[in-house]
CSV table of C-alpha atoms and ligand atoms in Angstrom, one decimal:
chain,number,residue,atom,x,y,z
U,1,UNK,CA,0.0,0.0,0.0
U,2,UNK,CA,1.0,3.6,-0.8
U,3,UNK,CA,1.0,6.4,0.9
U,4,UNK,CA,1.1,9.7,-0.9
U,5,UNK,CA,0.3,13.0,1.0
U,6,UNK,CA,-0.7,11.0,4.4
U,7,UNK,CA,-3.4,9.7,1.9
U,8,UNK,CA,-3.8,5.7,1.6
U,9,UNK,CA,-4.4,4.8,-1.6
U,10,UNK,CA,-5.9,1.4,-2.8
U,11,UNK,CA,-3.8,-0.3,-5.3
U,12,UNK,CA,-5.4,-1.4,-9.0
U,13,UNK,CA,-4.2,-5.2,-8.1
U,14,UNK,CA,-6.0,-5.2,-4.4
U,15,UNK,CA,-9.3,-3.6,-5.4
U,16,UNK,CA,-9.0,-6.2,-8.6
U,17,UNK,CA,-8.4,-9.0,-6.7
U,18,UNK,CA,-11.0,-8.5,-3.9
U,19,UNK,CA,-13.4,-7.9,-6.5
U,20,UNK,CA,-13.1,-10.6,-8.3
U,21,UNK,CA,-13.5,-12.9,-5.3
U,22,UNK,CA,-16.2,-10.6,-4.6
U,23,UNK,CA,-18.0,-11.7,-7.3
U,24,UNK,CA,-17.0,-15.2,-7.9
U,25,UNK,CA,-18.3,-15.7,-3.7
U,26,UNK,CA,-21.6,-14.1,-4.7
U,27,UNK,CA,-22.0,-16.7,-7.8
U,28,UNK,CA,-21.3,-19.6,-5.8
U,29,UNK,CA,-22.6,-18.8,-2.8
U,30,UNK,CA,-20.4,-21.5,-0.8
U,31,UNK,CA,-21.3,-20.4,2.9
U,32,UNK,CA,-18.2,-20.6,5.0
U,33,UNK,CA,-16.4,-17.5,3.4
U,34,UNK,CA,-12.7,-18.2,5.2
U,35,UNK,CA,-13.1,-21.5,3.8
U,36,UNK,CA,-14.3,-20.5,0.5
U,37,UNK,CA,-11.5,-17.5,0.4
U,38,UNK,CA,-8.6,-19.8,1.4
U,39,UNK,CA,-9.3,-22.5,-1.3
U,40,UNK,CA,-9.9,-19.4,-3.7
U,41,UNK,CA,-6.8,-18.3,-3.1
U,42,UNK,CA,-4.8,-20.9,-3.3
U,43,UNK,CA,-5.8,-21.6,-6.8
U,44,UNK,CA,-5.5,-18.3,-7.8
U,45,UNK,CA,-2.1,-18.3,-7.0
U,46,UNK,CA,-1.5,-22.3,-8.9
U,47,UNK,CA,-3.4,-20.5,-11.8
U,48,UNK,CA,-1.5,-17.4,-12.0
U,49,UNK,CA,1.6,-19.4,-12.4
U,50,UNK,CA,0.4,-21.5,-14.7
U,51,UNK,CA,-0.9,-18.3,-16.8
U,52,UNK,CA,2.4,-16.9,-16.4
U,53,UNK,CA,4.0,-19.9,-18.1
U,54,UNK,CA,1.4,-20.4,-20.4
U,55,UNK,CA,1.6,-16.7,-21.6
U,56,UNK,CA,5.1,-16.7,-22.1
U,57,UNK,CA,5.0,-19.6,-24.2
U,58,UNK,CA,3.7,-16.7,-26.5
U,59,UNK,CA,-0.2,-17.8,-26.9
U,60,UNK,CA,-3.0,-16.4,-25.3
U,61,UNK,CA,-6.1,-17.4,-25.2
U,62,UNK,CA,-7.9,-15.1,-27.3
U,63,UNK,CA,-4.8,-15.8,-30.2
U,64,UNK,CA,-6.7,-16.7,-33.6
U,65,UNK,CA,-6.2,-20.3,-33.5
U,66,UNK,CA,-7.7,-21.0,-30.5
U,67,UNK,CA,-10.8,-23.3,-31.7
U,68,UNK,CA,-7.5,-25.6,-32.6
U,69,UNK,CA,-6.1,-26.2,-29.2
U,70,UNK,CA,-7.2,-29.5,-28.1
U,71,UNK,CA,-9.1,-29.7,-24.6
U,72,UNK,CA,-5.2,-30.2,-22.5
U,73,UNK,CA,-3.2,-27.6,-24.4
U,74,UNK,CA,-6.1,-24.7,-23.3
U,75,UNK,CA,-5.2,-22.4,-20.9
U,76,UNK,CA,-6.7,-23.3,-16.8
U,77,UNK,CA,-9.5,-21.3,-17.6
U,78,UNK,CA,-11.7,-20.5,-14.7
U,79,UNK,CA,-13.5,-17.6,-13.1
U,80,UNK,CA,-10.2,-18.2,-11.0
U,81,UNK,CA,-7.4,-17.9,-14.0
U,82,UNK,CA,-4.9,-14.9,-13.6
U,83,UNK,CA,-6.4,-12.4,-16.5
U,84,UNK,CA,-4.8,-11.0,-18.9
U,85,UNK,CA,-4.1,-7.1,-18.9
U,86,UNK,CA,-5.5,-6.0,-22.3
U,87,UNK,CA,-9.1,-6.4,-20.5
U,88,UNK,CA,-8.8,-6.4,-16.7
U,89,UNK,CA,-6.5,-3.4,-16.7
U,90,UNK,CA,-9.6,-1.4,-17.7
U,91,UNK,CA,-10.7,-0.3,-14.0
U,92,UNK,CA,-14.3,-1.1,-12.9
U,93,UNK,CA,-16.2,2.0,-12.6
U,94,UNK,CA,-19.8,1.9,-13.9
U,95,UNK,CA,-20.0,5.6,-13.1
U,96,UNK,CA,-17.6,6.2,-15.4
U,97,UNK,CA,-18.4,7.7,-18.9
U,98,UNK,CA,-17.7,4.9,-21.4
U,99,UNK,CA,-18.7,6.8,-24.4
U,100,UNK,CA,-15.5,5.9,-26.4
U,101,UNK,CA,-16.8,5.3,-29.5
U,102,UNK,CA,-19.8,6.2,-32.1
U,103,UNK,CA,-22.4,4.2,-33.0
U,104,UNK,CA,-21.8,1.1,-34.6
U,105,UNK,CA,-25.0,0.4,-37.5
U,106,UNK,CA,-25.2,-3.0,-38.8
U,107,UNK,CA,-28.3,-2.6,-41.8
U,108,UNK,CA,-31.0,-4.7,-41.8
U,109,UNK,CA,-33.4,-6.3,-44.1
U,110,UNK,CA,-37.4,-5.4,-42.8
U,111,UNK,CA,-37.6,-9.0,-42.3
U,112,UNK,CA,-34.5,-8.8,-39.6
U,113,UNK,CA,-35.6,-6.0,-38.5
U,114,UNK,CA,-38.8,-7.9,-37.4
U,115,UNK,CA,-37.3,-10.7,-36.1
U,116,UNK,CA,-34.9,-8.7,-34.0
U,117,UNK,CA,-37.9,-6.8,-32.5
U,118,UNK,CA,-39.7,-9.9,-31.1
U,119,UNK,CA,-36.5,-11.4,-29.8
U,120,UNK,CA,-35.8,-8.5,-27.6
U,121,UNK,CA,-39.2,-8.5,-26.6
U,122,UNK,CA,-38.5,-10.1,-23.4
U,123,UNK,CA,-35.2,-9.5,-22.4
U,124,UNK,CA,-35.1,-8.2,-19.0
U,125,UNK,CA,-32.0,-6.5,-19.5
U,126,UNK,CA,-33.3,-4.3,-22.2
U,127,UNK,CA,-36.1,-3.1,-19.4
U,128,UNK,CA,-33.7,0.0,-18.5
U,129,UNK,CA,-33.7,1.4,-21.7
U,130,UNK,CA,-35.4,4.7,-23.4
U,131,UNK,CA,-36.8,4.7,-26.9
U,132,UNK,CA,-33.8,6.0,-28.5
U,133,UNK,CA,-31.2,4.0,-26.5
U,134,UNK,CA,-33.1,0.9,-27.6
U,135,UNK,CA,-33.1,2.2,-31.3
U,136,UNK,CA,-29.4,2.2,-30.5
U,137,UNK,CA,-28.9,-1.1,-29.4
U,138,UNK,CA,-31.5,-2.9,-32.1
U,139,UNK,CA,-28.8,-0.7,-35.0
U,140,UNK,CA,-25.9,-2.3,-33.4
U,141,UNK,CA,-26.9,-6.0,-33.4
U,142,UNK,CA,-25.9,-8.4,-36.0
U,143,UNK,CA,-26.4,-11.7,-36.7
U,144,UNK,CA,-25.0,-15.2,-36.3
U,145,UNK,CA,-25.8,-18.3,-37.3
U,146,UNK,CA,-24.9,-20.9,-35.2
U,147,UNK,CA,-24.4,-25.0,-35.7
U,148,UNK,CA,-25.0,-27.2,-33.4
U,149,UNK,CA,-22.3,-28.6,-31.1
U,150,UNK,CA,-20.1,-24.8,-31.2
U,151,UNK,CA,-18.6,-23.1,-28.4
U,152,UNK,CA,-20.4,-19.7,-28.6
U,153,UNK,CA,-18.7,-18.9,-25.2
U,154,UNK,CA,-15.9,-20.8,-23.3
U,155,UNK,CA,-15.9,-20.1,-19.9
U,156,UNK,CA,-12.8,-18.3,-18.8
U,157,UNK,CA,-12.3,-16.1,-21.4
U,158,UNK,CA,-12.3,-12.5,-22.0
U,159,UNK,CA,-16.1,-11.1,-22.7
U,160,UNK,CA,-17.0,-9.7,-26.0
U,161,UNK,CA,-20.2,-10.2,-27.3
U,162,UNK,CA,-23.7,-10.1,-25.5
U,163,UNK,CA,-26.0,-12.4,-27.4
U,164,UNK,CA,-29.8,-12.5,-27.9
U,165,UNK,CA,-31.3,-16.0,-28.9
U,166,UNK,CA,-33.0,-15.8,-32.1
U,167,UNK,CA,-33.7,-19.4,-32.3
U,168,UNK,CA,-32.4,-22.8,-31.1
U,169,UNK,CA,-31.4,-24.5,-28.2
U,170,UNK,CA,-28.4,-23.5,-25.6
U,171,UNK,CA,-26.5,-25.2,-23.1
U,172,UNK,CA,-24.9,-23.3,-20.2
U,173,UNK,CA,-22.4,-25.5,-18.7
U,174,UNK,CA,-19.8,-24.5,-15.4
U,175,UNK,CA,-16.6,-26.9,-14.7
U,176,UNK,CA,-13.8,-26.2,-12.4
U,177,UNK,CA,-10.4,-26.8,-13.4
U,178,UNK,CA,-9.8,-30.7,-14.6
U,179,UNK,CA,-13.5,-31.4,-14.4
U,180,UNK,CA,-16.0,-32.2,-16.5
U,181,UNK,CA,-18.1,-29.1,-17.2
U,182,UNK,CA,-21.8,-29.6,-15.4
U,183,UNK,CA,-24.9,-28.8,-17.4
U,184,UNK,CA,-26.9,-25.4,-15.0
U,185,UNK,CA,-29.3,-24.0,-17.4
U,186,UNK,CA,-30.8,-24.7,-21.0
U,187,UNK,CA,-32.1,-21.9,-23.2
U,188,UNK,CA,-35.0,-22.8,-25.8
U,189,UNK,CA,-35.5,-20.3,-28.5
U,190,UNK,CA,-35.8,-17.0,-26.4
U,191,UNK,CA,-33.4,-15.2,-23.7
U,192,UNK,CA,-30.1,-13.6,-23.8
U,193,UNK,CA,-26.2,-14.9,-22.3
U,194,UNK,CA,-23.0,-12.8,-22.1
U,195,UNK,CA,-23.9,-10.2,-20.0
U,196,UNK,CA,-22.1,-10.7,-17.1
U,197,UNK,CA,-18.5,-10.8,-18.5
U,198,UNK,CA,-19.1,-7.4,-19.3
U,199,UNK,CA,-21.1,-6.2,-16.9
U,200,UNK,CA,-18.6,-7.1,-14.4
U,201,UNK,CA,-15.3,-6.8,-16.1
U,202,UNK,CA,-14.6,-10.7,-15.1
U,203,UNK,CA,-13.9,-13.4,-17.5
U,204,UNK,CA,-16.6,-15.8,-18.6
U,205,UNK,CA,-18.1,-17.4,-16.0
U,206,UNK,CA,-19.8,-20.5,-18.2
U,207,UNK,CA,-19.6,-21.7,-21.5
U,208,UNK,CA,-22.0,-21.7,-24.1
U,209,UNK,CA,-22.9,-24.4,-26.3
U,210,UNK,CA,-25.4,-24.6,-29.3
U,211,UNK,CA,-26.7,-27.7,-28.7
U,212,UNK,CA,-29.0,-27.1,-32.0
U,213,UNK,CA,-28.2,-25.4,-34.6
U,214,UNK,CA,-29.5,-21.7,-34.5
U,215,UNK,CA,-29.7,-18.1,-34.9
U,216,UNK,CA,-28.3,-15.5,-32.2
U,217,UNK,CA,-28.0,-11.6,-32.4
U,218,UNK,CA,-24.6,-10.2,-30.7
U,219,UNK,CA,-24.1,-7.3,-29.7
U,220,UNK,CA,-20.3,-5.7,-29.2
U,221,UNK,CA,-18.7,-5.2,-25.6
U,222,UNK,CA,-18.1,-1.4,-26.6
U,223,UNK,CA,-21.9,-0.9,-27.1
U,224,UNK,CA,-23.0,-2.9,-24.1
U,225,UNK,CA,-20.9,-1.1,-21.9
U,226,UNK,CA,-21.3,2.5,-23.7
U,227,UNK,CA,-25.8,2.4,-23.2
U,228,UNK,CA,-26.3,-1.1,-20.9
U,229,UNK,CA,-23.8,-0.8,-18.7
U,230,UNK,CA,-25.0,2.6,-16.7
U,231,UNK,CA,-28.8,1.5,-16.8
U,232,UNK,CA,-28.1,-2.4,-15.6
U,233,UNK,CA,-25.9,-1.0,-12.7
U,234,UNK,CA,-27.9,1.2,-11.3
U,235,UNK,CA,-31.2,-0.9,-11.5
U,236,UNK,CA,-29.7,-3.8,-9.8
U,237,UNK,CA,-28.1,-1.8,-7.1
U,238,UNK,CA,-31.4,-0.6,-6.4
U,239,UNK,CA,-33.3,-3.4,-6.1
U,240,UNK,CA,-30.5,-4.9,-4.1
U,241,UNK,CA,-31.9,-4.1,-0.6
U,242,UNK,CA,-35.6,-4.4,-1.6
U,243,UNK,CA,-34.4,-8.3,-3.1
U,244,UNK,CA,-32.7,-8.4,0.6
U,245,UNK,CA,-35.5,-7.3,2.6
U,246,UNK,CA,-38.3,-10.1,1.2
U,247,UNK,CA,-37.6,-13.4,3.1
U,248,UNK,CA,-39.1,-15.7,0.0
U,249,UNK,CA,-36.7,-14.2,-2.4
U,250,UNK,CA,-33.6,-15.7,-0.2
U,251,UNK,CA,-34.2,-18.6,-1.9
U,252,UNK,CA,-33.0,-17.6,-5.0
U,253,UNK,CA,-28.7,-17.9,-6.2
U,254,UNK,CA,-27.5,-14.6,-6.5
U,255,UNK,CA,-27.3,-14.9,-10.0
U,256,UNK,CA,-31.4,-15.4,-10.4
U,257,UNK,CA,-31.7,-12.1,-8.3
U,258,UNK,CA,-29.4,-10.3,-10.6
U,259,UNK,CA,-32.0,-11.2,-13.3
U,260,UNK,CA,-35.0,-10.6,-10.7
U,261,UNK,CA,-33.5,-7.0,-10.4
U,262,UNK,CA,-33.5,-6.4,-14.8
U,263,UNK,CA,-37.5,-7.3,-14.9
U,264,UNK,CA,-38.9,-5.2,-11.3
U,265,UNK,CA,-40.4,-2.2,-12.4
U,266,UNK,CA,-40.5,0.4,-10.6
U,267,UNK,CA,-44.3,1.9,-9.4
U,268,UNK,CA,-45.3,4.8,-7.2
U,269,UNK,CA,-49.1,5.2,-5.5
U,270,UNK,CA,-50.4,7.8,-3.2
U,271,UNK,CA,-53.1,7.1,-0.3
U,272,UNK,CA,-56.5,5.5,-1.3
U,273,UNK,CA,-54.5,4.5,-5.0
U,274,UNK,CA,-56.6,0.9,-5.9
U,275,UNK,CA,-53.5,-1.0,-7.1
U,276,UNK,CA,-55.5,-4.5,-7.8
U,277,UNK,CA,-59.2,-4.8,-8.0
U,278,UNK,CA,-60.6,-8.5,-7.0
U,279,UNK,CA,-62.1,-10.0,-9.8
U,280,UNK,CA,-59.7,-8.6,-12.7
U,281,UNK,CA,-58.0,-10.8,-14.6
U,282,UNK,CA,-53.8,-10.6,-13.3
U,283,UNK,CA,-51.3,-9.5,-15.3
U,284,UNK,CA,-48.1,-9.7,-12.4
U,285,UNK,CA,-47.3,-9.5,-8.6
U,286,UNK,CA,-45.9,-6.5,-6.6
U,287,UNK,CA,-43.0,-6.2,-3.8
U,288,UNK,CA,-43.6,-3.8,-1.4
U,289,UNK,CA,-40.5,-1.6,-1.2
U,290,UNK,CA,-41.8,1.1,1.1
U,291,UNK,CA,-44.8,2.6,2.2
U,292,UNK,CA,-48.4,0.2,3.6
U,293,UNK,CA,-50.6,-1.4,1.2
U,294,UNK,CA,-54.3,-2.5,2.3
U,295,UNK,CA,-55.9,-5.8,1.2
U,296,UNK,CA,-59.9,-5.8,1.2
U,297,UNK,CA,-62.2,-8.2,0.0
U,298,UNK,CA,-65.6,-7.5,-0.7
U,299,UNK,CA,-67.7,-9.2,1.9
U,300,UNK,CA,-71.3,-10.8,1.4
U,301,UNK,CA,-73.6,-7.9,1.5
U,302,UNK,CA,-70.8,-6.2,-0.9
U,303,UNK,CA,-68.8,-3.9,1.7
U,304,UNK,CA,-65.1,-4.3,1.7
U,305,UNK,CA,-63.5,-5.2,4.4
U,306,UNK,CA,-59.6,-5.1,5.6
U,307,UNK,CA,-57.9,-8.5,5.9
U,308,UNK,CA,-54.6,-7.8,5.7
U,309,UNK,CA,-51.9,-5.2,5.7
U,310,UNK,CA,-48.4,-5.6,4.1
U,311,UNK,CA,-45.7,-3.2,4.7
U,312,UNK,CA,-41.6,-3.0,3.3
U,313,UNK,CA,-40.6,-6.7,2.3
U,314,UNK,CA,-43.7,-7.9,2.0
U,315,UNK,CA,-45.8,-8.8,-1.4
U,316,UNK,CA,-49.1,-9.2,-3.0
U,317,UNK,CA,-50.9,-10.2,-6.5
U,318,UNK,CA,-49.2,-13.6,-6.5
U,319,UNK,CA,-52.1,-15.7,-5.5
U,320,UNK,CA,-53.7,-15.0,-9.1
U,321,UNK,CA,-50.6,-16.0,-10.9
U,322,UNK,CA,-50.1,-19.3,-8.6
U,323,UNK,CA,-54.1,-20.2,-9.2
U,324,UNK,CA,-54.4,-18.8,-12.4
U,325,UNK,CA,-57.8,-17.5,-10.8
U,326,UNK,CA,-59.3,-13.4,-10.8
U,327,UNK,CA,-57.5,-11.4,-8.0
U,328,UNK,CA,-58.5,-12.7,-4.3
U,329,UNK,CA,-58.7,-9.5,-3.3
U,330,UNK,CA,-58.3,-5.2,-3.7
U,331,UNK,CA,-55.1,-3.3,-2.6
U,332,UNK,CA,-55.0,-0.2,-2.0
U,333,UNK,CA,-51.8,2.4,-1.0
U,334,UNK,CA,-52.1,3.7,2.3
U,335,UNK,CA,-49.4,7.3,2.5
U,336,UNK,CA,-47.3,7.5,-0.4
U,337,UNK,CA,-46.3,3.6,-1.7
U,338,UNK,CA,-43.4,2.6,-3.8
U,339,UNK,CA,-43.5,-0.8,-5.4
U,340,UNK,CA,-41.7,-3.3,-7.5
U,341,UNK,CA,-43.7,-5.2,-10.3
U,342,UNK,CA,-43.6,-8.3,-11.9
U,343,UNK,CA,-45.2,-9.3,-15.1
U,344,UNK,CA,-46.4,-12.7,-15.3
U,345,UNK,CA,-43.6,-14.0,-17.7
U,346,UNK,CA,-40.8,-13.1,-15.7
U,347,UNK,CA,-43.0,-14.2,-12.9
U,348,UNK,CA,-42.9,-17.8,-14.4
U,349,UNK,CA,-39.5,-17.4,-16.0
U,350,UNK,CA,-37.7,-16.5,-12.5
U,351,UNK,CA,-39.4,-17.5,-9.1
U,352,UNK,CA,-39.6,-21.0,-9.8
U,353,UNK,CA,-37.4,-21.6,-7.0
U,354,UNK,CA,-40.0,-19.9,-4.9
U,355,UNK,CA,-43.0,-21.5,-5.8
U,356,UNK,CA,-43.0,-24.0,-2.4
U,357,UNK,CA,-42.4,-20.6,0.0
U,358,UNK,CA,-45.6,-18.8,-1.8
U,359,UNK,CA,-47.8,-22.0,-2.3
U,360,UNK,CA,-46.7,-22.1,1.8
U,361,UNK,CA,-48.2,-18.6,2.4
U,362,UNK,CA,-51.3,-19.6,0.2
U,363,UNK,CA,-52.4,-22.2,2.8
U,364,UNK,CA,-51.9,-19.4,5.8
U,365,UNK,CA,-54.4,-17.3,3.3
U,366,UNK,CA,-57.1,-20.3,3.5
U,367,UNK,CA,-57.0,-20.8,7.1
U,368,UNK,CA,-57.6,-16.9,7.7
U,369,UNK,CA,-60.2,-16.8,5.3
U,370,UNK,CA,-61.8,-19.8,7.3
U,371,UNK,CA,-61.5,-18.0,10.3
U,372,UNK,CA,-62.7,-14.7,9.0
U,373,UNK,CA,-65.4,-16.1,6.8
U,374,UNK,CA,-66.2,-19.1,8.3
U,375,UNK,CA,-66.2,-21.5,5.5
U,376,UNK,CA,-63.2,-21.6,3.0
U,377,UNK,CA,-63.9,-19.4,0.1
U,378,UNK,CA,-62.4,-21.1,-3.4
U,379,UNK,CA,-59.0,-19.6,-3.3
U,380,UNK,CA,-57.0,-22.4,-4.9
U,381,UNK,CA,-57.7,-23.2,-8.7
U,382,UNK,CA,-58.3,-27.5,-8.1
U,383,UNK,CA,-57.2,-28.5,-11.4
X,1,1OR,P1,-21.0,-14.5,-19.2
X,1,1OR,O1,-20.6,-13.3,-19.9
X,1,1OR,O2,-20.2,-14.8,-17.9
X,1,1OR,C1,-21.5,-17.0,-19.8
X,1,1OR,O3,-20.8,-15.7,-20.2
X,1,1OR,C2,-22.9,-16.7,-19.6
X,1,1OR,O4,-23.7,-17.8,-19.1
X,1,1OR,C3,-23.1,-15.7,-18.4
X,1,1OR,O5,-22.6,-14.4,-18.8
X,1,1OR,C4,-24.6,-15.7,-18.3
X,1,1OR,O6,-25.2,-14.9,-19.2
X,1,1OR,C5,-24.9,-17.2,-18.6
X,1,1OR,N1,-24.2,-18.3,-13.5
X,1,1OR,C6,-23.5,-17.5,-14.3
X,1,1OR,N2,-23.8,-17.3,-15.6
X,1,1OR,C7,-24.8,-18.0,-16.2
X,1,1OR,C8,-25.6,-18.9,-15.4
X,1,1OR,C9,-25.2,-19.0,-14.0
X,1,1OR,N3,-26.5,-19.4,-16.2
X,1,1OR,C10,-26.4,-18.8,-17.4
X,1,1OR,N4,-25.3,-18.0,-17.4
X,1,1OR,N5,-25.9,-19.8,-13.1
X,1,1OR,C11,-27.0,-20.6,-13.5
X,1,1OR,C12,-28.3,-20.1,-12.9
X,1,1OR,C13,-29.5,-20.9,-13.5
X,1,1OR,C14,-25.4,-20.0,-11.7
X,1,1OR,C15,-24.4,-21.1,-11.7
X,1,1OR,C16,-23.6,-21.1,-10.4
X,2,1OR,P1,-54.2,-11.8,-5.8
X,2,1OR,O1,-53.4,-12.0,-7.1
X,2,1OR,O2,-55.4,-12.7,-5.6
X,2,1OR,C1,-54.9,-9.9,-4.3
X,2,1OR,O3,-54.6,-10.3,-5.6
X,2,1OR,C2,-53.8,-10.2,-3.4
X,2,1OR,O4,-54.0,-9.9,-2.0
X,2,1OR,C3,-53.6,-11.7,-3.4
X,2,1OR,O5,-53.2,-12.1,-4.6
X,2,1OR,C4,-52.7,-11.9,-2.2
X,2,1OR,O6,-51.3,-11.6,-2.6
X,2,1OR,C5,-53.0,-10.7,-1.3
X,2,1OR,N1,-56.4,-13.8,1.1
X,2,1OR,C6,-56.2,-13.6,-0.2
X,2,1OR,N2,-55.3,-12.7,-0.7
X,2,1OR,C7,-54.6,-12.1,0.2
X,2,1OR,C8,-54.7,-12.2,1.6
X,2,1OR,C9,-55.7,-13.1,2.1
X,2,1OR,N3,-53.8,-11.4,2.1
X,2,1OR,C10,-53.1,-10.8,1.2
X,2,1OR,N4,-53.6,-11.2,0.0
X,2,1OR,N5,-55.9,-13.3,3.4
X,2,1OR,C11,-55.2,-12.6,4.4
X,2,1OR,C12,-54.3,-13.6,5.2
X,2,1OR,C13,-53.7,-12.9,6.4
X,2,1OR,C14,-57.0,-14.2,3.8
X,2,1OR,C15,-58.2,-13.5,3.8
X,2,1OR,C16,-59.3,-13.9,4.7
């Protein structure tokens, strides 16, 4: 550490280091973090050797000829491989004004054009955007046809595309160093990889592999950074602490809440604001981030009447998406409100791993409304 006019400065190689551990803790989640940190360290340093050697055997693993290494000549490549400068030496600053370079246009026929549109449609990322930012990034996407069995990204290496799936089935596979890669996720015609390389500034963190043949729109690491990067940032820092504050959501890998964060949108109500009205048809789920929200139902002789009241970490509006029945219930803001939704599909598409917590919280519902009501009103679809 340096001191320079009784002012300690952080050297580039600590705050690199400690961020990437950082992040690779936060993806794995392993529990014991001394543990975790002293096997993580360790093989950084065995890596960082290896790199050293391996680099100065004059290849690197971005060289040209790199689809003809065989599996034992690649590099150790691993969230935990020592990078190489020509990326990492770029500091990690979101804040920082990335506008290096003018906009790239790739042309399109109408027919892409269309077919570009609907693949976007639901790609949470692109849920920060403005109009003219979005115009930005549909110009600077281009295609690329994919066959099945390729590498569209090895794990370990330096980020450069983000990719959009067109069509056609992906594989997202994680190994660690000598092991066979495992199988974690598997895309089917719609959603979007890549985005975390260069998000974060860290190397690959799984690989990529078409197992059909397909269609994918990329989208360069300079353009990413210069319009995603800002808006991605700041939305999942913000929804952080409201992802943190709702017990069911704990459930989820860090990585899920990352994506949980890209598809929240953001809504603000004022006192006696109906949010949901029982009986409408449900079109997503809300997370209180602050503020009291009033649930009613409308009892026999047609007079609401308060059931239940839901304040910071708490949530609503699932029970129609879980039933696939009309809303329960009415809510309605009490003070000023500010809340999170969730449309349907990235309702189905990301809490999954929550289903047992709410289906859990739907039973409490049923026993209240025996006690209140007296007999159990039909809350659950029996299908
Ligand atoms: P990337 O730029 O690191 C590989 O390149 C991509 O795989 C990555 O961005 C993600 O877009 C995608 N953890 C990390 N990356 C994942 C995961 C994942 N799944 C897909 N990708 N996990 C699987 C969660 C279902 C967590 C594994 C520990
Ligand atoms: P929804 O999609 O049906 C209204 O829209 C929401 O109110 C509902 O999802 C729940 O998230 C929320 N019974 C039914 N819905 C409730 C209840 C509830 N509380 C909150 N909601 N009860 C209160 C249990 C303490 C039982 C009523 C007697």
């Amino acid at each position: 550490m340096s001191r320079s006019q009784g002012r300690i400065q952080v050297p580039d190689d600590l705050r690199e280091v400690l961020l990437e551990f950082t992040i690779s803790y936060l993806l794995e989640q392993p529990g014991d973090v001394v543990n975790y940190a002293a096997d993580y360290f360790i093989r950084l340093r065995e890596t960082r050797t290896t790199q050293i050697v391996f680099d100065q055997a004059g290849t690197t693993a971005s060289s040209p000829d790199e689809s003809t290494l065989s599996r034992e000549e690649e590099p150790p490549v691993s969230r935990f491989s020592g990078r190489r400068k020509s990326v990492f030496a770029e500091a990690y600053d979101p804040e920082e004004d990335e506008d290096d370079g003018g906009k790239v246009v790739f042309p399109k026929s109408d027919e892409q054009r269309q077919r570009l549109a609907e693949a976007v449609r639901n790609i949470l990322l692109f849920r920060a955007l403005d109009k003219e930012q979005m115009q930005e990034v549909l110009d600077a996407m281009f295609e690329r046809i994919v066959q099945a069995g390729e590498l569209v990204i090895k794990q370990g290496d330096d980020g450069d595309n983000f990719y959009v799936i067109q069509n056609g089935i992906f594989h997202a596979l994680v190994g660690e160093p000598g092991q066979e890669p495992k199988h974690i996720h598997t895309y089917e015609n719609s959603g979007s990889f890549g985005e975390l390389a260069l998000l974060y500034n860290m190397p690959r963190a799984a690989t990529i592999k078409a197992h059909t043949d397909g269609s994918l729109w990329a989208m360069d690491r300079q353009t990413f950074r210069r319009i995603l990067l800002k808006s991605a940032f700041k939305k999942r820092k913000m929804y952080e602490s409201l992802i943190e504050s709702v017990p069911m959501l704990k459930t989820l890998q860090p990585y899920e809440r990352m994506n949980l964060a890209d598809a929240l949108v953001p809504k603000t109500y004022t006192t006696g604001d109906r949010i949901i009205k029982q009986g409408d048809a449900a079109d997503g789920m809300y997370f209180v981030e602050d503020g009291t929200v009033i649930i009613s139902v409308l009892d026999d002789s047609g007079k609401e009447v308060e059931i239940n009241r839901l304040g910071k970490g708490g949530y609503f509006g699932e029970l129609a998406l879980v039933t696939h029945r009309p809303r329960a219930a009415s809510a309605y803001a009490e003070g000023d409100v500010k809340l999170a939704f969730l449309d349907v599909e990235a309702f189905e598409r990301l809490l999954g791993p929550c289903m047992q917590l709410m289906k859990r919280n739907i039973n409490d519902y049923e026993e209240q409304m025996l006690k209140i009501f007296g007999s159990k009103h039909n809350i659950r679809d029996i299908r």
